[in-house]
Amino acid sequence: KFKKMLGEETVESIFNNLLTQIKAKGIIHSFRRQAIDTVPIVAAAALPSTTCLIYQTINRVCKSVSEELLAEILKETELTTEKLENYSKAHPLFGSEQDDRIKAFQKAARMGFMVLDTANKNQLNSESISLLREILQDNIQPTGKDGYAQKQTPHAKKSLVDQDVGVGHKTKEKTVFGYKAGISVIREGIITAYEVTSMSHRDDEHLVPILKKQKKNDVKCEEADVDSAFGFIQNYVSAEGEGVILHAPLRNFDPEKLSVYDFKYDKEKQELTCTNNVTVKGRYSGALSFEFPLRLCRVCPKADTCPLAPSKVATLNKNYETVREAIKRQREDKELDKQNRENGIKNFKRLVVENVFAFLEKLGIKVTPAFSLKMTKVHVGIIATLSNMIKTVRLLKKQNQIKMVSALPV
């Protein structure tokens, strides 16, 4: 109840005001370079199967219509209210064989479309009908006569209890049903901004909102350290647009190998020159696609290190200058990390993020008690604020200890 009374905007305002006070204390050395990463948050709601979800929605429709229409729906689908209640709990699927689960899913999909047809025939429009239509459209793909397959749609509804929650990958193998919080952190462990979305959103979708919130709070970074999930070319462009240098491993790029972006590009002549000094013009007017002659490539003395595909066609991104800078920066960062490891210095992003995220986990950020995105934002905001309060007290205590020691007579 207290969290509902506070609300999302009030919690964010408290977080921002505390950040202003922290700045005023002068314990922050610099906001220039910050680390940005995301943390998965497990939902309070359970993840139903698609079969169960369809029956739950049909059940909700049946409870919202007149007795006359309910009788028509039950007659068309050959269901009963008792069966609907049972199917909504998914009990028939527990321990079922794969073929039985497929049959149950096919039947549920067929029932869902039959209910929808009945509603359309009776010109019935309601919130529950719209919800059923959305769930069927986002999760079901008709494959032929009375045949259906499951469909993966970004940000599709997966629960009636929490209609904002989603499914997303934490790793290639592990999926999470819940939410995702993007967080920016400075070296001292203070959180400068946070953004919460459904787990179905990509990590890099948090980048621009976080940078904008940093700017709003006057704690904007000049450089941001992120992982490979942020390493899409568009993110470098977006960061540049916000006046931020992005330190991220470029996707599908090995810094130890040559890239087509290591070739010399002449914008005026629209020519690309490889490392063996073979120059070719763009394949089409204004295009950034270049085809190198196979006859020369076959006898090239640098063929072993050539980054070209077997087709010998090189295509540059329209933001090729940004990509070149990103590659150059990635190579420099890799070399710097190597030197730091040799000198026993830990990676800035890994050190800051791992410490702060481990602390946030102790505070309970990784499981939301809420059943909506709005209230999960409140949950994350309260924990981020609490984390900053504790970190600030520790920093002030350390600062006072240093002053006391320096004031002692020698």
PDB file of C-alpha atoms in Angstrom, residues 24-200:
ATOM      1  CA  ALA A  24      26.432  18.803  -3.090  1.00  0.00           C
ATOM      2  CA  LYS A  25      28.440  16.807  -0.507  1.00  0.00           C
ATOM      3  CA  GLY A  26      31.395  16.776  -2.904  1.00  0.00           C
ATOM      4  CA  ILE A  27      32.203  13.105  -2.414  1.00  0.00           C
ATOM      5  CA  ILE A  28      31.950  12.301  -6.124  1.00  0.00           C
ATOM      6  CA  HIS A  29      35.181  12.817  -8.013  1.00  0.00           C
ATOM      7  CA  SER A  30      33.712  12.720 -11.513  1.00  0.00           C
ATOM      8  CA  PHE A  31      30.678  11.684 -13.550  1.00  0.00           C
ATOM      9  CA  ARG A  32      32.757  11.699 -16.743  1.00  0.00           C
ATOM     10  CA  ARG A  33      32.975   7.918 -17.162  1.00  0.00           C
ATOM     11  CA  GLN A  34      30.215   5.564 -16.109  1.00  0.00           C
ATOM     12  CA  ALA A  35      29.350   1.891 -16.495  1.00  0.00           C
ATOM     13  CA  ILE A  36      25.939   0.834 -17.818  1.00  0.00           C
ATOM     14  CA  ASP A  37      24.491  -2.662 -17.535  1.00  0.00           C
ATOM     15  CA  THR A  38      21.203  -4.457 -16.956  1.00  0.00           C
ATOM     16  CA  VAL A  39      19.937  -6.772 -14.227  1.00  0.00           C
ATOM     17  CA  PRO A  40      17.100  -9.296 -14.741  1.00  0.00           C
ATOM     18  CA  ILE A  41      14.198  -9.159 -12.291  1.00  0.00           C
ATOM     19  CA  VAL A  42      12.097 -12.287 -11.759  1.00  0.00           C
ATOM     20  CA  ALA A  43       8.340 -11.703 -11.925  1.00  0.00           C
ATOM     21  CA  ALA A  44       6.008 -12.258  -8.994  1.00  0.00           C
ATOM     22  CA  ALA A  45       3.499 -13.861 -11.359  1.00  0.00           C
ATOM     23  CA  ALA A  46       3.913 -17.453 -12.575  1.00  0.00           C
ATOM     24  CA  LEU A  47       4.503 -18.115 -16.278  1.00  0.00           C
ATOM     25  CA  PRO A  48       1.553 -20.084 -17.679  1.00  0.00           C
ATOM     26  CA  SER A  49       1.829 -22.209 -20.805  1.00  0.00           C
ATOM     27  CA  THR A  50       0.294 -20.717 -23.966  1.00  0.00           C
ATOM     28  CA  THR A  51      -2.431 -23.365 -23.685  1.00  0.00           C
ATOM     29  CA  CYS A  52      -3.228 -22.303 -20.134  1.00  0.00           C
ATOM     30  CA  LEU A  53      -3.100 -18.598 -21.074  1.00  0.00           C
ATOM     31  CA  ILE A  54      -5.678 -19.088 -23.844  1.00  0.00           C
ATOM     32  CA  TYR A  55      -8.067 -20.933 -21.517  1.00  0.00           C
ATOM     33  CA  GLN A  56      -7.602 -18.281 -18.821  1.00  0.00           C
ATOM     34  CA  THR A  57      -8.567 -15.584 -21.321  1.00  0.00           C
ATOM     35  CA  ILE A  58     -11.560 -17.584 -22.608  1.00  0.00           C
ATOM     36  CA  ASN A  59     -12.633 -18.008 -18.984  1.00  0.00           C
ATOM     37  CA  ARG A  60     -12.386 -14.253 -18.456  1.00  0.00           C
ATOM     38  CA  VAL A  61     -14.520 -13.656 -21.573  1.00  0.00           C
ATOM     39  CA  CYS A  62     -17.148 -16.124 -20.367  1.00  0.00           C
ATOM     40  CA  LYS A  63     -17.375 -14.387 -16.995  1.00  0.00           C
ATOM     41  CA  SER A  64     -17.923 -11.010 -18.652  1.00  0.00           C
ATOM     42  CA  VAL A  65     -20.748 -11.888 -21.099  1.00  0.00           C
ATOM     43  CA  SER A  66     -24.478 -12.363 -20.660  1.00  0.00           C
ATOM     44  CA  GLU A  67     -25.911 -15.762 -19.738  1.00  0.00           C
ATOM     45  CA  GLU A  68     -27.395 -16.077 -23.243  1.00  0.00           C
ATOM     46  CA  LEU A  69     -24.050 -15.474 -24.935  1.00  0.00           C
ATOM     47  CA  LEU A  70     -22.257 -17.696 -22.407  1.00  0.00           C
ATOM     48  CA  ALA A  71     -24.584 -20.559 -23.312  1.00  0.00           C
ATOM     49  CA  GLU A  72     -23.825 -20.008 -27.016  1.00  0.00           C
ATOM     50  CA  ILE A  73     -20.057 -19.997 -26.418  1.00  0.00           C
ATOM     51  CA  LEU A  74     -20.181 -23.172 -24.328  1.00  0.00           C
ATOM     52  CA  LYS A  75     -22.326 -24.885 -26.943  1.00  0.00           C
ATOM     53  CA  GLU A  76     -19.999 -23.898 -29.821  1.00  0.00           C
ATOM     54  CA  THR A  77     -16.826 -24.953 -27.997  1.00  0.00           C
ATOM     55  CA  GLU A  78     -18.348 -27.963 -26.181  1.00  0.00           C
ATOM     56  CA  LEU A  79     -16.863 -26.598 -22.970  1.00  0.00           C
ATOM     57  CA  THR A  80     -18.338 -26.225 -19.498  1.00  0.00           C
ATOM     58  CA  THR A  81     -17.532 -23.683 -16.808  1.00  0.00           C
ATOM     59  CA  GLU A  82     -16.011 -26.500 -14.730  1.00  0.00           C
ATOM     60  CA  LYS A  83     -13.752 -27.560 -17.608  1.00  0.00           C
ATOM     61  CA  LEU A  84     -12.676 -23.963 -18.182  1.00  0.00           C
ATOM     62  CA  GLU A  85     -11.714 -23.540 -14.542  1.00  0.00           C
ATOM     63  CA  ASN A  86      -9.745 -26.790 -14.696  1.00  0.00           C
ATOM     64  CA  TYR A  87      -7.991 -26.025 -18.003  1.00  0.00           C
ATOM     65  CA  SER A  88      -7.097 -22.526 -16.756  1.00  0.00           C
ATOM     66  CA  LYS A  89      -4.966 -24.138 -14.050  1.00  0.00           C
ATOM     67  CA  ALA A  90      -3.212 -26.290 -16.677  1.00  0.00           C
ATOM     68  CA  HIS A  91      -3.593 -29.436 -14.561  1.00  0.00           C
ATOM     69  CA  PRO A  92      -4.171 -31.702 -17.590  1.00  0.00           C
ATOM     70  CA  LEU A  93      -0.713 -30.780 -18.946  1.00  0.00           C
ATOM     71  CA  PHE A  94       1.333 -31.713 -15.881  1.00  0.00           C
ATOM     72  CA  GLY A  95       3.568 -34.633 -16.786  1.00  0.00           C
ATOM     73  CA  SER A  96       2.008 -34.964 -20.228  1.00  0.00           C
ATOM     74  CA  GLU A  97       3.838 -36.400 -23.216  1.00  0.00           C
ATOM     75  CA  GLN A  98       4.916 -34.040 -26.008  1.00  0.00           C
ATOM     76  CA  ASP A  99       2.149 -35.254 -28.378  1.00  0.00           C
ATOM     77  CA  ASP A 100      -0.481 -34.695 -25.691  1.00  0.00           C
ATOM     78  CA  ARG A 101       0.774 -31.179 -25.039  1.00  0.00           C
ATOM     79  CA  ILE A 102       0.629 -30.366 -28.758  1.00  0.00           C
ATOM     80  CA  LYS A 103      -2.924 -31.707 -28.988  1.00  0.00           C
ATOM     81  CA  ALA A 104      -3.940 -29.665 -25.937  1.00  0.00           C
ATOM     82  CA  PHE A 105      -2.400 -26.531 -27.483  1.00  0.00           C
ATOM     83  CA  GLN A 106      -4.138 -27.136 -30.839  1.00  0.00           C
ATOM     84  CA  LYS A 107      -7.469 -27.583 -29.069  1.00  0.00           C
ATOM     85  CA  ALA A 108      -7.001 -24.421 -26.982  1.00  0.00           C
ATOM     86  CA  ALA A 109      -6.121 -22.369 -30.066  1.00  0.00           C
ATOM     87  CA  ARG A 110      -9.169 -23.706 -31.919  1.00  0.00           C
ATOM     88  CA  MET A 111     -11.416 -22.893 -28.932  1.00  0.00           C
ATOM     89  CA  GLY A 112      -9.960 -19.390 -28.733  1.00  0.00           C
ATOM     90  CA  PHE A 113     -10.750 -18.611 -32.362  1.00  0.00           C
ATOM     91  CA  MET A 114     -14.233 -20.127 -32.004  1.00  0.00           C
ATOM     92  CA  VAL A 115     -14.964 -17.806 -29.052  1.00  0.00           C
ATOM     93  CA  LEU A 116     -13.627 -14.883 -31.082  1.00  0.00           C
ATOM     94  CA  ASP A 117     -15.865 -15.804 -34.039  1.00  0.00           C
ATOM     95  CA  THR A 118     -18.893 -16.012 -31.723  1.00  0.00           C
ATOM     96  CA  ALA A 119     -18.068 -12.582 -30.279  1.00  0.00           C
ATOM     97  CA  ASN A 120     -17.659 -11.086 -33.760  1.00  0.00           C
ATOM     98  CA  LYS A 121     -20.933 -12.651 -34.932  1.00  0.00           C
ATOM     99  CA  ASN A 122     -22.724 -11.029 -31.996  1.00  0.00           C
ATOM    100  CA  GLN A 123     -20.825  -7.742 -32.522  1.00  0.00           C
ATOM    101  CA  LEU A 124     -19.448  -7.969 -29.008  1.00  0.00           C
ATOM    102  CA  ASN A 125     -16.635  -5.602 -28.097  1.00  0.00           C
ATOM    103  CA  SER A 126     -15.142  -5.616 -24.625  1.00  0.00           C
ATOM    104  CA  GLU A 127     -11.803  -5.467 -22.833  1.00  0.00           C
ATOM    105  CA  SER A 128     -11.729  -9.255 -22.396  1.00  0.00           C
ATOM    106  CA  ILE A 129     -12.511  -9.850 -26.094  1.00  0.00           C
ATOM    107  CA  SER A 130      -9.739  -7.429 -27.117  1.00  0.00           C
ATOM    108  CA  LEU A 131      -7.374  -9.244 -24.767  1.00  0.00           C
ATOM    109  CA  LEU A 132      -8.270 -12.631 -26.278  1.00  0.00           C
ATOM    110  CA  ARG A 133      -7.767 -11.255 -29.789  1.00  0.00           C
ATOM    111  CA  GLU A 134      -4.354  -9.833 -28.835  1.00  0.00           C
ATOM    112  CA  ILE A 135      -3.178 -13.054 -27.183  1.00  0.00           C
ATOM    113  CA  LEU A 136      -4.250 -15.172 -30.169  1.00  0.00           C
ATOM    114  CA  GLN A 137      -2.645 -12.806 -32.686  1.00  0.00           C
ATOM    115  CA  ASP A 138       0.642 -12.594 -30.754  1.00  0.00           C
ATOM    116  CA  ASN A 139       1.000 -16.258 -29.788  1.00  0.00           C
ATOM    117  CA  ILE A 140      -0.786 -18.330 -32.449  1.00  0.00           C
ATOM    118  CA  GLN A 141       0.115 -18.908 -36.096  1.00  0.00           C
ATOM    119  CA  PRO A 142      -2.515 -20.733 -38.232  1.00  0.00           C
ATOM    120  CA  THR A 143      -0.749 -23.422 -40.306  1.00  0.00           C
ATOM    121  CA  GLY A 144      -3.636 -24.761 -42.363  1.00  0.00           C
ATOM    122  CA  LYS A 145      -7.057 -26.261 -41.859  1.00  0.00           C
ATOM    123  CA  ASP A 146      -7.566 -26.473 -38.080  1.00  0.00           C
ATOM    124  CA  GLY A 147      -3.790 -26.427 -37.581  1.00  0.00           C
ATOM    125  CA  TYR A 148      -1.906 -24.012 -35.338  1.00  0.00           C
ATOM    126  CA  ALA A 149       1.664 -23.362 -34.244  1.00  0.00           C
ATOM    127  CA  GLN A 150       3.122 -21.214 -31.514  1.00  0.00           C
ATOM    128  CA  LYS A 151       4.382 -17.841 -32.699  1.00  0.00           C
ATOM    129  CA  GLN A 152       7.064 -15.679 -31.084  1.00  0.00           C
ATOM    130  CA  THR A 153       6.063 -12.011 -31.103  1.00  0.00           C
ATOM    131  CA  PRO A 154       8.161  -9.327 -29.385  1.00  0.00           C
ATOM    132  CA  HIS A 155       6.574  -8.080 -26.153  1.00  0.00           C
ATOM    133  CA  ALA A 156       3.582 -10.427 -26.411  1.00  0.00           C
ATOM    134  CA  LYS A 157       1.391 -10.805 -23.304  1.00  0.00           C
ATOM    135  CA  LYS A 158       2.357 -13.919 -21.359  1.00  0.00           C
ATOM    136  CA  SER A 159       0.226 -13.568 -18.253  1.00  0.00           C
ATOM    137  CA  LEU A 160      -3.176 -12.245 -17.202  1.00  0.00           C
ATOM    138  CA  VAL A 161      -2.047 -11.672 -13.622  1.00  0.00           C
ATOM    139  CA  ASP A 162       0.749  -9.324 -14.794  1.00  0.00           C
ATOM    140  CA  GLN A 163       0.081  -8.123 -18.324  1.00  0.00           C
ATOM    141  CA  ASP A 164       3.322  -6.091 -18.570  1.00  0.00           C
ATOM    142  CA  VAL A 165       5.748  -8.912 -17.832  1.00  0.00           C
ATOM    143  CA  GLY A 166       7.722 -10.657 -20.589  1.00  0.00           C
ATOM    144  CA  VAL A 167      10.185 -13.427 -21.384  1.00  0.00           C
ATOM    145  CA  GLY A 168      13.758 -12.673 -22.391  1.00  0.00           C
ATOM    146  CA  HIS A 169      17.234 -14.173 -22.484  1.00  0.00           C
ATOM    147  CA  LYS A 170      19.690 -13.583 -19.682  1.00  0.00           C
ATOM    148  CA  THR A 171      22.194 -15.777 -21.536  1.00  0.00           C
ATOM    149  CA  LYS A 172      21.920 -17.844 -24.718  1.00  0.00           C
ATOM    150  CA  GLU A 173      20.708 -20.804 -22.679  1.00  0.00           C
ATOM    151  CA  LYS A 174      18.846 -19.160 -19.798  1.00  0.00           C
ATOM    152  CA  THR A 175      15.551 -17.293 -20.128  1.00  0.00           C
ATOM    153  CA  VAL A 176      13.866 -15.162 -17.472  1.00  0.00           C
ATOM    154  CA  PHE A 177      10.178 -14.377 -17.026  1.00  0.00           C
ATOM    155  CA  GLY A 178      10.099 -10.903 -15.565  1.00  0.00           C
ATOM    156  CA  TYR A 179      11.521  -7.436 -16.006  1.00  0.00           C
ATOM    157  CA  LYS A 180      14.872  -5.839 -16.773  1.00  0.00           C
ATOM    158  CA  ALA A 181      16.482  -2.838 -15.086  1.00  0.00           C
ATOM    159  CA  GLY A 182      19.140  -0.830 -16.884  1.00  0.00           C
ATOM    160  CA  ILE A 183      21.428   1.003 -14.439  1.00  0.00           C
ATOM    161  CA  SER A 184      24.314   3.467 -14.793  1.00  0.00           C
ATOM    162  CA  VAL A 185      26.978   3.575 -12.075  1.00  0.00           C
ATOM    163  CA  ILE A 186      30.032   5.696 -11.309  1.00  0.00           C
ATOM    164  CA  ARG A 187      33.314   4.465  -9.824  1.00  0.00           C
ATOM    165  CA  GLU A 188      32.205   5.238  -6.263  1.00  0.00           C
ATOM    166  CA  GLY A 189      29.252   2.843  -6.665  1.00  0.00           C
ATOM    167  CA  ILE A 190      26.576   5.554  -6.819  1.00  0.00           C
ATOM    168  CA  ILE A 191      23.697   4.871  -9.242  1.00  0.00           C
ATOM    169  CA  THR A 192      23.089   7.884 -11.490  1.00  0.00           C
ATOM    170  CA  ALA A 193      20.060   6.641 -13.475  1.00  0.00           C
ATOM    171  CA  TYR A 194      17.829   3.615 -13.968  1.00  0.00           C
ATOM    172  CA  GLU A 195      15.326   2.430 -16.572  1.00  0.00           C
ATOM    173  CA  VAL A 196      12.932  -0.515 -16.210  1.00  0.00           C
ATOM    174  CA  THR A 197      11.305  -2.487 -19.033  1.00  0.00           C
ATOM    175  CA  SER A 198       9.816  -5.899 -19.648  1.00  0.00           C
ATOM    176  CA  MET A 199      12.396  -8.690 -19.911  1.00  0.00           C
ATOM    177  CA  SER A 200      11.456  -9.031 -23.595  1.00  0.00           C
TER     178      SER A 200
END
